[in-house]
mmJSON file of the N, C-alpha and C atoms, coordinates in Angstrom:
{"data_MODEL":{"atom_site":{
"group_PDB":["ATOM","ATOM","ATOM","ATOM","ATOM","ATOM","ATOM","ATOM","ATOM","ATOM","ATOM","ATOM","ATOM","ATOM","ATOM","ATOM","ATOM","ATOM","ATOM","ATOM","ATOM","ATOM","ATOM","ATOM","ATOM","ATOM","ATOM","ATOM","ATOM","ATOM","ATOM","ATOM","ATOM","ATOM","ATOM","ATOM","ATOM","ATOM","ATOM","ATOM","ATOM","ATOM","ATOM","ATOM","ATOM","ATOM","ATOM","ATOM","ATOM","ATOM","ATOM","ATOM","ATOM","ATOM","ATOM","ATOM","ATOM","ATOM","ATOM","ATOM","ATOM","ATOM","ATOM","ATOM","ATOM","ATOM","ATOM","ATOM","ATOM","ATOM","ATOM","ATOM","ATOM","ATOM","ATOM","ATOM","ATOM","ATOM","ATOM","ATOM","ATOM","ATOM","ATOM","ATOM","ATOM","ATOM","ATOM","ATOM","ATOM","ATOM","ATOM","ATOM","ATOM","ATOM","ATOM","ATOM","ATOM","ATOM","ATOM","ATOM","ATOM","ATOM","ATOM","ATOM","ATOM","ATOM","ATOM","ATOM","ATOM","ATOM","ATOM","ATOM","ATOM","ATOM","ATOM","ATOM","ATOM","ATOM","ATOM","ATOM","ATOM","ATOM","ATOM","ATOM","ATOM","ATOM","ATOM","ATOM","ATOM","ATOM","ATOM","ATOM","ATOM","ATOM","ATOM","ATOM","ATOM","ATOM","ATOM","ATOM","ATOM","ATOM","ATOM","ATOM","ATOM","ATOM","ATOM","ATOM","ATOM","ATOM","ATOM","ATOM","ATOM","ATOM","ATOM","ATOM","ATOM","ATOM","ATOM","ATOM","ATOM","ATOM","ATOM","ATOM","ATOM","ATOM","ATOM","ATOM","ATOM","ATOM","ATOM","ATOM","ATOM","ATOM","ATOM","ATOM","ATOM","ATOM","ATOM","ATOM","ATOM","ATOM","ATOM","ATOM","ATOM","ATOM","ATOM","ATOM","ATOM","ATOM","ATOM","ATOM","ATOM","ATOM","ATOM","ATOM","ATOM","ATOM"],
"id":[1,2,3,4,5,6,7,8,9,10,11,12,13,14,15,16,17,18,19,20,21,22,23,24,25,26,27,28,29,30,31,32,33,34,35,36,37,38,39,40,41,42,43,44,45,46,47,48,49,50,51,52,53,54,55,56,57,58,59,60,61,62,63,64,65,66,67,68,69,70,71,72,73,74,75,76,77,78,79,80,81,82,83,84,85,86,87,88,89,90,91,92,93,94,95,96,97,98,99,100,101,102,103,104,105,106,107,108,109,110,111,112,113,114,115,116,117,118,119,120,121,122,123,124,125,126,127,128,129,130,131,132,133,134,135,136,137,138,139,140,141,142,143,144,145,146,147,148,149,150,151,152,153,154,155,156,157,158,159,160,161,162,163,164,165,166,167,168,169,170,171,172,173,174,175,176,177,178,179,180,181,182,183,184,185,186,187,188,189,190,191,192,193,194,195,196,197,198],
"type_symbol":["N","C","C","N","C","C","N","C","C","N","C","C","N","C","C","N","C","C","N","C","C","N","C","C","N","C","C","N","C","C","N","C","C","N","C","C","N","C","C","N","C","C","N","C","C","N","C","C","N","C","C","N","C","C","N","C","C","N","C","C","N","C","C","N","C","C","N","C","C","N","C","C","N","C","C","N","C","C","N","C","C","N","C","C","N","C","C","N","C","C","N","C","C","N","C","C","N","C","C","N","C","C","N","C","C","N","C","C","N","C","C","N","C","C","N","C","C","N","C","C","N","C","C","N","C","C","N","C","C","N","C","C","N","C","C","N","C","C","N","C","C","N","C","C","N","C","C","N","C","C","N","C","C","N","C","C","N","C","C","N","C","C","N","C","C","N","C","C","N","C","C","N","C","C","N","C","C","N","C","C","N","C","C","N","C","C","N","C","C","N","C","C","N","C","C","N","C","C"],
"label_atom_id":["N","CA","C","N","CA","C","N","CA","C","N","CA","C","N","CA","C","N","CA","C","N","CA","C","N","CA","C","N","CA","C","N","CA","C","N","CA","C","N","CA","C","N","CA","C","N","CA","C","N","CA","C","N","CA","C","N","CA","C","N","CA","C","N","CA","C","N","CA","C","N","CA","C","N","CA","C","N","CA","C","N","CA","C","N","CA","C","N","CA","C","N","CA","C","N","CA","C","N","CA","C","N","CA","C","N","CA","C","N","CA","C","N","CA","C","N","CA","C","N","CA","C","N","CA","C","N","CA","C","N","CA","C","N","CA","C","N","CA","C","N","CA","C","N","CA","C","N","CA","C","N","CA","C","N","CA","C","N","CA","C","N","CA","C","N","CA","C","N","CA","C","N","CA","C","N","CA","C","N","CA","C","N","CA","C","N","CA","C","N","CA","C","N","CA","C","N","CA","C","N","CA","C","N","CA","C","N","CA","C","N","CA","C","N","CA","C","N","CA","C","N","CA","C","N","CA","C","N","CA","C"],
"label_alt_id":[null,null,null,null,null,null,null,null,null,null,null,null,null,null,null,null,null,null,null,null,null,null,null,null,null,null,null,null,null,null,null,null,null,null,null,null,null,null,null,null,null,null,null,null,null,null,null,null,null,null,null,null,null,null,null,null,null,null,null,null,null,null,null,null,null,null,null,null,null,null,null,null,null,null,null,null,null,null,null,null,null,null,null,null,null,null,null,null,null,null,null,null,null,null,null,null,null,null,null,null,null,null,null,null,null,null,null,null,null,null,null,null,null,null,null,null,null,null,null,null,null,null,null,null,null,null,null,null,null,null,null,null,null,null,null,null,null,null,null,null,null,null,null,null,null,null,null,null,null,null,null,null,null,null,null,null,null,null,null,null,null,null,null,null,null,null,null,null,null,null,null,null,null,null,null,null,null,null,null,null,null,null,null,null,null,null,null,null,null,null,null,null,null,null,null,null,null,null],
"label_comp_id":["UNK","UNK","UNK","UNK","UNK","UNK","UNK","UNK","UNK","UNK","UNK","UNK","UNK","UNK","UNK","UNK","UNK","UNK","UNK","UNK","UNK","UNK","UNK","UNK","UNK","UNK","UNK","UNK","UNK","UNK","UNK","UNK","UNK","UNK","UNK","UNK","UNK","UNK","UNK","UNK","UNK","UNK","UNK","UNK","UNK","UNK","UNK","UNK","UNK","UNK","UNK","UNK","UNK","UNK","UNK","UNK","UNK","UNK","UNK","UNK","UNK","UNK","UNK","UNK","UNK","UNK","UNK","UNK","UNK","UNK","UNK","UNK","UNK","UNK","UNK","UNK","UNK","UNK","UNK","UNK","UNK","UNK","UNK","UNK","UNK","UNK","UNK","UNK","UNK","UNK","UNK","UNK","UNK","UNK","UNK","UNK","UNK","UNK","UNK","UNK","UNK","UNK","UNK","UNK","UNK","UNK","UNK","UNK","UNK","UNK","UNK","UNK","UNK","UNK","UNK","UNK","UNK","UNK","UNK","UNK","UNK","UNK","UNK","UNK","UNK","UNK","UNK","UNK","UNK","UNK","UNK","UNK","UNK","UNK","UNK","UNK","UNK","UNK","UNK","UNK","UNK","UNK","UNK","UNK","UNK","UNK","UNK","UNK","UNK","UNK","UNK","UNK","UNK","UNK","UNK","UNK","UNK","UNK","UNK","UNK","UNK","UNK","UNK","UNK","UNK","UNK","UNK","UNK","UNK","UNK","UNK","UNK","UNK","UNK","UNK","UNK","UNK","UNK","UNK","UNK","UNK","UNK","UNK","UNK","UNK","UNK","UNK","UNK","UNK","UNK","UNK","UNK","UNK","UNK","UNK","UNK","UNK","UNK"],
"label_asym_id":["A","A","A","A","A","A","A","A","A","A","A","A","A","A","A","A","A","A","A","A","A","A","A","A","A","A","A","A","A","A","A","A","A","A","A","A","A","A","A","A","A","A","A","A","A","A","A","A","A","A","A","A","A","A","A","A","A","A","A","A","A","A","A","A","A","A","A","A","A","A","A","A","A","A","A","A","A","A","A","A","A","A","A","A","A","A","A","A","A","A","A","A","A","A","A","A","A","A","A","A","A","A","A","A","A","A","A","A","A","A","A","A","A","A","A","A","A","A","A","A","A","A","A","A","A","A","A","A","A","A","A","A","A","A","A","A","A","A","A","A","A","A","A","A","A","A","A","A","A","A","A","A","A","A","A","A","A","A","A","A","A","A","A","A","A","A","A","A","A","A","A","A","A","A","A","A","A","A","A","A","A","A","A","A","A","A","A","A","A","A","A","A","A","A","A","A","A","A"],
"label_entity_id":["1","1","1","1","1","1","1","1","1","1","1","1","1","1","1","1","1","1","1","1","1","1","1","1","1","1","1","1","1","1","1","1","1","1","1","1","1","1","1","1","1","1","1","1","1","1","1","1","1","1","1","1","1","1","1","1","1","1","1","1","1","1","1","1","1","1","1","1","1","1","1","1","1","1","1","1","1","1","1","1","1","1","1","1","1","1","1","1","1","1","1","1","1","1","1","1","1","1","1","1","1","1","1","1","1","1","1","1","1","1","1","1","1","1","1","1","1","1","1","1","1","1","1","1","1","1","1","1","1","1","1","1","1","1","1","1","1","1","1","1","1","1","1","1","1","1","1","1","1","1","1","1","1","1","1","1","1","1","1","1","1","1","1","1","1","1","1","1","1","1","1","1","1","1","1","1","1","1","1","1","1","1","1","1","1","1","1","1","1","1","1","1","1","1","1","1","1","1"],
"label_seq_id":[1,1,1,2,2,2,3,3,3,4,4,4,5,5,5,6,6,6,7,7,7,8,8,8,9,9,9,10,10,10,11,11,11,12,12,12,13,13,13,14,14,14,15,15,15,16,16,16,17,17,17,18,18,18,19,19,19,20,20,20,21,21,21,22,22,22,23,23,23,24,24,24,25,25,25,26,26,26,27,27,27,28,28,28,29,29,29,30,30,30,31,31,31,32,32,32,33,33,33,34,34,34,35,35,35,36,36,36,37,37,37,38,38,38,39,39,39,40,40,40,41,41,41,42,42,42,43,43,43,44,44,44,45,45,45,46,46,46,47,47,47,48,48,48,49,49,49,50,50,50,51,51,51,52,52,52,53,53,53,54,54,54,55,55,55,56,56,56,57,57,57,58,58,58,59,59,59,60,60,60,61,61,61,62,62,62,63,63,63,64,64,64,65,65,65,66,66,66],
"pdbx_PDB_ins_code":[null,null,null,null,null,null,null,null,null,null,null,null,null,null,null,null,null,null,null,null,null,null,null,null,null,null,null,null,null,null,null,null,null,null,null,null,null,null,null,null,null,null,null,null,null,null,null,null,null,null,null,null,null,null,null,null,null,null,null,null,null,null,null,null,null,null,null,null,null,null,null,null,null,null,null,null,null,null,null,null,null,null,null,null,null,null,null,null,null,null,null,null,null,null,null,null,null,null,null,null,null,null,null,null,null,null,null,null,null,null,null,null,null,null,null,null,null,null,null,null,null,null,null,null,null,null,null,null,null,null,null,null,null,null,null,null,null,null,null,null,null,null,null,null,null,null,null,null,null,null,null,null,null,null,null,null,null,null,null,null,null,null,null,null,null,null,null,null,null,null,null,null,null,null,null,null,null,null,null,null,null,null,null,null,null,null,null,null,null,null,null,null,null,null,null,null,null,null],
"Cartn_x":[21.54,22.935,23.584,24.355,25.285,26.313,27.587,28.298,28.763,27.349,27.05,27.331,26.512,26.363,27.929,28.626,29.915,30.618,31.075,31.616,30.331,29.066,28.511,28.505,29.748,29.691,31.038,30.748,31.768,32.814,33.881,33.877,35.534,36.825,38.351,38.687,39.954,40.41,40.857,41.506,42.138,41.407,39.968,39.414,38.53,38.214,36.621,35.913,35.025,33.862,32.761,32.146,31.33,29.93,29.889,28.233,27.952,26.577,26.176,24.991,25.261,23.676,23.226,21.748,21.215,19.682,19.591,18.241,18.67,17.387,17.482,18.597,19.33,20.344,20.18,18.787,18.517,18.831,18.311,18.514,19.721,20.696,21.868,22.574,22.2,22.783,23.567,21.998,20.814,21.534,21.83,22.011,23.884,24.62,25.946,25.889,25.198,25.43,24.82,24.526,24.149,24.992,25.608,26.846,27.872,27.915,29.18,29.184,27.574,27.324,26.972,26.426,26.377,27.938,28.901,30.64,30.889,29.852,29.933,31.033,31.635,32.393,33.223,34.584,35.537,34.992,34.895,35.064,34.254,33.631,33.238,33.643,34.859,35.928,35.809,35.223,35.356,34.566,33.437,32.525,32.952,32.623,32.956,31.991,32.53,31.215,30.261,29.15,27.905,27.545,27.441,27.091,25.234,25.674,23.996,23.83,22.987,22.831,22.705,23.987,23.847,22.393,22.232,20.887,19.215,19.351,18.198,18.023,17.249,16.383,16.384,17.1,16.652,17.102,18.097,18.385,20.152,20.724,21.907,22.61,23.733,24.563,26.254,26.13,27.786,27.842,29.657,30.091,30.614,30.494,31.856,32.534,33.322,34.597,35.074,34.993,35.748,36.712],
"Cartn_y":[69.927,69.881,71.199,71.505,72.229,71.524,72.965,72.589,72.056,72.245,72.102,70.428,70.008,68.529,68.126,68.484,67.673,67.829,68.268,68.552,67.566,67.027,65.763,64.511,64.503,63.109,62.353,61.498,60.407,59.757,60.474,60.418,60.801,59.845,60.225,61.301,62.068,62.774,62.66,61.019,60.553,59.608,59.562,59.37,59.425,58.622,59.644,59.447,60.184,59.566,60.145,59.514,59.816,60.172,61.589,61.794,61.357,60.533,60.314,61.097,61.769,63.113,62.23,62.064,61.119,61.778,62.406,62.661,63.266,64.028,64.969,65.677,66.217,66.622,68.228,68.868,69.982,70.135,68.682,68.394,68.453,67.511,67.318,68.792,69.449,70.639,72.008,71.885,72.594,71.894,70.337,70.055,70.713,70.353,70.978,71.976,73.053,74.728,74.52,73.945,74.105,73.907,72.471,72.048,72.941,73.447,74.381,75.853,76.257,77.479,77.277,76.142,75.315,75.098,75.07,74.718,73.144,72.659,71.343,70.417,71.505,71.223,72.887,72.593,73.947,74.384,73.755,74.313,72.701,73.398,72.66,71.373,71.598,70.745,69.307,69.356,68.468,67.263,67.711,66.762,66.117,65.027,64.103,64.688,64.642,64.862,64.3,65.04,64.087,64.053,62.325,61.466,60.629,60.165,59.459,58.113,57.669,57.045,55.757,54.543,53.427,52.289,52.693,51.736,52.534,54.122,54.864,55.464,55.195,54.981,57.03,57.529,58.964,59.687,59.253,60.101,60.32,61.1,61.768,61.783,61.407,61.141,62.023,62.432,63.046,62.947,62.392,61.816,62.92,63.231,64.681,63.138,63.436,62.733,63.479,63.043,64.301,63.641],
"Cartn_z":[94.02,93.686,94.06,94.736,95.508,95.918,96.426,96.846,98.309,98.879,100.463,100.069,99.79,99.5,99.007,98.244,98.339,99.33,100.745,101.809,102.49,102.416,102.896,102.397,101.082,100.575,101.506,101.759,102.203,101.408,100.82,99.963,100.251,100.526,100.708,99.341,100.152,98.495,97.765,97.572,96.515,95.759,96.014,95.522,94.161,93.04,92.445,92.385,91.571,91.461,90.486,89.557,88.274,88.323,88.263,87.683,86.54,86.241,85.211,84.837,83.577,83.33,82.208,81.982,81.041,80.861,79.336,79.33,77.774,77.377,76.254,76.068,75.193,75.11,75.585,75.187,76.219,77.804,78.381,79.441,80.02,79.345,79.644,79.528,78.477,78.514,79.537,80.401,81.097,82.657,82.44,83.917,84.324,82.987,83.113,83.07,82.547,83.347,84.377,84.842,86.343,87.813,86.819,87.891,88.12,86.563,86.716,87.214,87.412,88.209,89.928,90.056,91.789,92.17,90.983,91.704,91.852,91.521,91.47,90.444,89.359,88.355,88.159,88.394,88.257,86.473,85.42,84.256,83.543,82.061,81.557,80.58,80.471,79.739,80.779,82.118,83.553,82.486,81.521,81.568,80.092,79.951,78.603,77.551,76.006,75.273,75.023,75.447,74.735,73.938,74.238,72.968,73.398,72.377,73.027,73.321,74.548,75.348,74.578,74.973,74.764,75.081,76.116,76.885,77.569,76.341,76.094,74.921,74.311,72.836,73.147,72.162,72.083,73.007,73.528,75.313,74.722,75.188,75.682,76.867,76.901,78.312,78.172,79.397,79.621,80.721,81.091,82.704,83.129,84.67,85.145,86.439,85.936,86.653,88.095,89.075,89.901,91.165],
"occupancy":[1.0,1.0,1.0,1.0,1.0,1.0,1.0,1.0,1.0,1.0,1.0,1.0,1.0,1.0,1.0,1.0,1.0,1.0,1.0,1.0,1.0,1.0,1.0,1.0,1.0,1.0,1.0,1.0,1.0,1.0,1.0,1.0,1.0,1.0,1.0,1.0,1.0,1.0,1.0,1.0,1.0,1.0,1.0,1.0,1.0,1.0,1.0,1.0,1.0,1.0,1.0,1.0,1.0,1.0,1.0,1.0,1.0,1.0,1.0,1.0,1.0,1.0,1.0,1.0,1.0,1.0,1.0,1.0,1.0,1.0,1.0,1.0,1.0,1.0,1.0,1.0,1.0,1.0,1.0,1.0,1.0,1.0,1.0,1.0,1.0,1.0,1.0,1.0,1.0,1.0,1.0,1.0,1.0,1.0,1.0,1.0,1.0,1.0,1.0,1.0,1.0,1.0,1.0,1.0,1.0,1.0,1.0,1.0,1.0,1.0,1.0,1.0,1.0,1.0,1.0,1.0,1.0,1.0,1.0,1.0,1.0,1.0,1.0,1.0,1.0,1.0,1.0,1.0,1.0,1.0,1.0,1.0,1.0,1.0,1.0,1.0,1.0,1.0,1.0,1.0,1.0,1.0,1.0,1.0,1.0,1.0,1.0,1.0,1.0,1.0,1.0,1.0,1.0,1.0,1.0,1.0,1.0,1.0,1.0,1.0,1.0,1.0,1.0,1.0,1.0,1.0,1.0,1.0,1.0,1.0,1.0,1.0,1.0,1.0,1.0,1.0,1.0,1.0,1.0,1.0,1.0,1.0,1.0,1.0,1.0,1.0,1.0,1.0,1.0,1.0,1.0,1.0,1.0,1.0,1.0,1.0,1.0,1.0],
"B_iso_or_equiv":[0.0,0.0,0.0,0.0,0.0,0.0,0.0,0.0,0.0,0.0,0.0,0.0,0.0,0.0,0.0,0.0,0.0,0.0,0.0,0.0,0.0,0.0,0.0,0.0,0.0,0.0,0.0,0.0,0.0,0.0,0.0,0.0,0.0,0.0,0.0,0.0,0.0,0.0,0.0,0.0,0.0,0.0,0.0,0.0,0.0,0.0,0.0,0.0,0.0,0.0,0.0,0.0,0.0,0.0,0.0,0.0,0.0,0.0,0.0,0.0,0.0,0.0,0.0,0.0,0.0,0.0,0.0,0.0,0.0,0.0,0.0,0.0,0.0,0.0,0.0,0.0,0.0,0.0,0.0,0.0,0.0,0.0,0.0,0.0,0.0,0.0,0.0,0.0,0.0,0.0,0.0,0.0,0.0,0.0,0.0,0.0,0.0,0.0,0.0,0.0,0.0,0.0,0.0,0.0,0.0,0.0,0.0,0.0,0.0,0.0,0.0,0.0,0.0,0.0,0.0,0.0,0.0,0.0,0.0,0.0,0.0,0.0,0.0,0.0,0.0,0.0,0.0,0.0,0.0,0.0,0.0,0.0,0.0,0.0,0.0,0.0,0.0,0.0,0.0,0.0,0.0,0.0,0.0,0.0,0.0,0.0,0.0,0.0,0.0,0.0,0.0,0.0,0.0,0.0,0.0,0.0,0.0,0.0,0.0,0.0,0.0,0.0,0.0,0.0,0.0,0.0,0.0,0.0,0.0,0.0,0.0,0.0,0.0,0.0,0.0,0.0,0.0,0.0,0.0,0.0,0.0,0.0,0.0,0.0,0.0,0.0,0.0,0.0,0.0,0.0,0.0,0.0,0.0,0.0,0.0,0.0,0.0,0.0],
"pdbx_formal_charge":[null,null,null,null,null,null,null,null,null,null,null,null,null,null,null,null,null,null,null,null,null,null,null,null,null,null,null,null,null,null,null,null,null,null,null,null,null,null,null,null,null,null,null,null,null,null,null,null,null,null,null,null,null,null,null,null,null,null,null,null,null,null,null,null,null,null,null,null,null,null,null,null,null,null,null,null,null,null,null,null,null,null,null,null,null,null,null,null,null,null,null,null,null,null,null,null,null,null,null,null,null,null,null,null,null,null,null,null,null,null,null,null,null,null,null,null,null,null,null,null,null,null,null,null,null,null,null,null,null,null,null,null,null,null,null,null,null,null,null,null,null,null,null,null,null,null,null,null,null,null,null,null,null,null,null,null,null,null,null,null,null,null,null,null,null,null,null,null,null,null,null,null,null,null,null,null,null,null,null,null,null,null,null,null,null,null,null,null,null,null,null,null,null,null,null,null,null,null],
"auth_seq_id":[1,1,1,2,2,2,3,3,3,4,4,4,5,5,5,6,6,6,7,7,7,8,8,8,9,9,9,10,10,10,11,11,11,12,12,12,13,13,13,14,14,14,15,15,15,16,16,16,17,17,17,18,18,18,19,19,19,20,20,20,21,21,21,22,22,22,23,23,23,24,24,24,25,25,25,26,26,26,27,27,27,28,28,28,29,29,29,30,30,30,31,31,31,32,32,32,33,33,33,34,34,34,35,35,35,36,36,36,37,37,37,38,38,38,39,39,39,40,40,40,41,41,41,42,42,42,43,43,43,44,44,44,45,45,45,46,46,46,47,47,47,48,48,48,49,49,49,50,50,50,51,51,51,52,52,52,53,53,53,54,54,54,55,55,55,56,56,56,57,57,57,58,58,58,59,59,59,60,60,60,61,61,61,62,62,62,63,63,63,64,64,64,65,65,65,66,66,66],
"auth_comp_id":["UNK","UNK","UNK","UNK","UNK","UNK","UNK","UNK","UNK","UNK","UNK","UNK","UNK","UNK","UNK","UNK","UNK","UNK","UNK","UNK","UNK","UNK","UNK","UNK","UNK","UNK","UNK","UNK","UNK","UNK","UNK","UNK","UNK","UNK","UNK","UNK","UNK","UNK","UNK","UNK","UNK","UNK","UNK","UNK","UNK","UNK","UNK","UNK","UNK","UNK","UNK","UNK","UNK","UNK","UNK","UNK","UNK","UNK","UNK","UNK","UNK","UNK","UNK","UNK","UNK","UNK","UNK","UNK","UNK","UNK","UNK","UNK","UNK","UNK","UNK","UNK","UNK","UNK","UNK","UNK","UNK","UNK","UNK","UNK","UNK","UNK","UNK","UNK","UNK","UNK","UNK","UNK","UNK","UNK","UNK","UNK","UNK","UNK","UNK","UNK","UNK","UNK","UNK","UNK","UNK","UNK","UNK","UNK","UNK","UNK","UNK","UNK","UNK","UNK","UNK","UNK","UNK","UNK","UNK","UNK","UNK","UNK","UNK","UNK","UNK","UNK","UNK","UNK","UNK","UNK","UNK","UNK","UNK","UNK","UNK","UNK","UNK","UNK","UNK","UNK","UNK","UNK","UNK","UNK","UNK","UNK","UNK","UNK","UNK","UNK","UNK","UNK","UNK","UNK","UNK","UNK","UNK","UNK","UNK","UNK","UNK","UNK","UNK","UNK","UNK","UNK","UNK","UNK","UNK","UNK","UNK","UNK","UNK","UNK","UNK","UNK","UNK","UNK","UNK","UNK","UNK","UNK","UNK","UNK","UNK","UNK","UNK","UNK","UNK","UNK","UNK","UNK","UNK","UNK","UNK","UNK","UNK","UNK"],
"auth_asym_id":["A","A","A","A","A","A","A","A","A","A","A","A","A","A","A","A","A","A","A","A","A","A","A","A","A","A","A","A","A","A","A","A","A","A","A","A","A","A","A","A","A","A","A","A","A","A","A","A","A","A","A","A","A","A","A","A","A","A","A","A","A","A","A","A","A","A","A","A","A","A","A","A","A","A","A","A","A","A","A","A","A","A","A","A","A","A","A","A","A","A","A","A","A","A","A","A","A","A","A","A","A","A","A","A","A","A","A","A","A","A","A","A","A","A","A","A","A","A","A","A","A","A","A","A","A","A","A","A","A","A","A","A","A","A","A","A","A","A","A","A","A","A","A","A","A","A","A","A","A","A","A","A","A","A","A","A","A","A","A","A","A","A","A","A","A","A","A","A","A","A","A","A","A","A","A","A","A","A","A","A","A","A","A","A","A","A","A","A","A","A","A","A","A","A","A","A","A","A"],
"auth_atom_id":["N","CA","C","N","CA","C","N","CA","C","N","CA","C","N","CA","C","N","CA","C","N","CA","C","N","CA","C","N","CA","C","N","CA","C","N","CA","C","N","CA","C","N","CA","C","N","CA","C","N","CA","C","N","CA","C","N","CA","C","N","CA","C","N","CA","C","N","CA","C","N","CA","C","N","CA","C","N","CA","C","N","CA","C","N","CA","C","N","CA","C","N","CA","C","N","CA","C","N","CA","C","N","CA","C","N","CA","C","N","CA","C","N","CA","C","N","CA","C","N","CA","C","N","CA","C","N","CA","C","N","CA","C","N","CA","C","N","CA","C","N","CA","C","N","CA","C","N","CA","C","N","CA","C","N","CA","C","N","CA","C","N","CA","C","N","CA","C","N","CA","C","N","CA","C","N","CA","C","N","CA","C","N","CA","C","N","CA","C","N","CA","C","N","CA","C","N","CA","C","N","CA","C","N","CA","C","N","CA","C","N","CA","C","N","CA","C","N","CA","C","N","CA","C","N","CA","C","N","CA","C"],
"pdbx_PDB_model_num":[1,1,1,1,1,1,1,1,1,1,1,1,1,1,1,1,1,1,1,1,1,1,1,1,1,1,1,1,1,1,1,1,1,1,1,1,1,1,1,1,1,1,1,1,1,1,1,1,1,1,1,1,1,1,1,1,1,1,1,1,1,1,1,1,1,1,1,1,1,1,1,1,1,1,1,1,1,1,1,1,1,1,1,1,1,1,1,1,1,1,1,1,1,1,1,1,1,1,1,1,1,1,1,1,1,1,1,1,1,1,1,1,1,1,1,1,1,1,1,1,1,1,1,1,1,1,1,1,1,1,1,1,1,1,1,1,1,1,1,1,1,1,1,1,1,1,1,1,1,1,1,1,1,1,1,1,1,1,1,1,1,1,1,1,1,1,1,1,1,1,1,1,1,1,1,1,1,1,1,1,1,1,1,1,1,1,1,1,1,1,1,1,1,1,1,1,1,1]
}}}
């Protein structure tokens, strides 16, 4: 995950489109400072709060919209 890779998504600019992060809430944590230090997300407010995963027993999910 970089920002190289979004300048290779196919992807118009009026477009969006949803990351879905799904795991331990460590995880999930751990994957949004990441996005947001790769530039993959301007600021952390980008991502929804997490809550926990409708269709994983014990798991945690947050969307970044972009």
């Amino acid at each position: 995950m970089s920002s190289e890779f979004n300048e290779l998504l196919p992807i118009a600019h009026d477009e969006r489109v949803q990351i879905w992060i799904i795991g331990t809430r460590d995880q999930v944590i751990f994957t949004m400072n990441e996005c947001y230090v790769r530039k993959l997300a301007t600021d952390r407010v980008q991502f929804t709060p997490i809550i926990p995963a409708p269709f994983a027993t014990g798991k945690y999910m947050t969307v970044l919209v972009r």
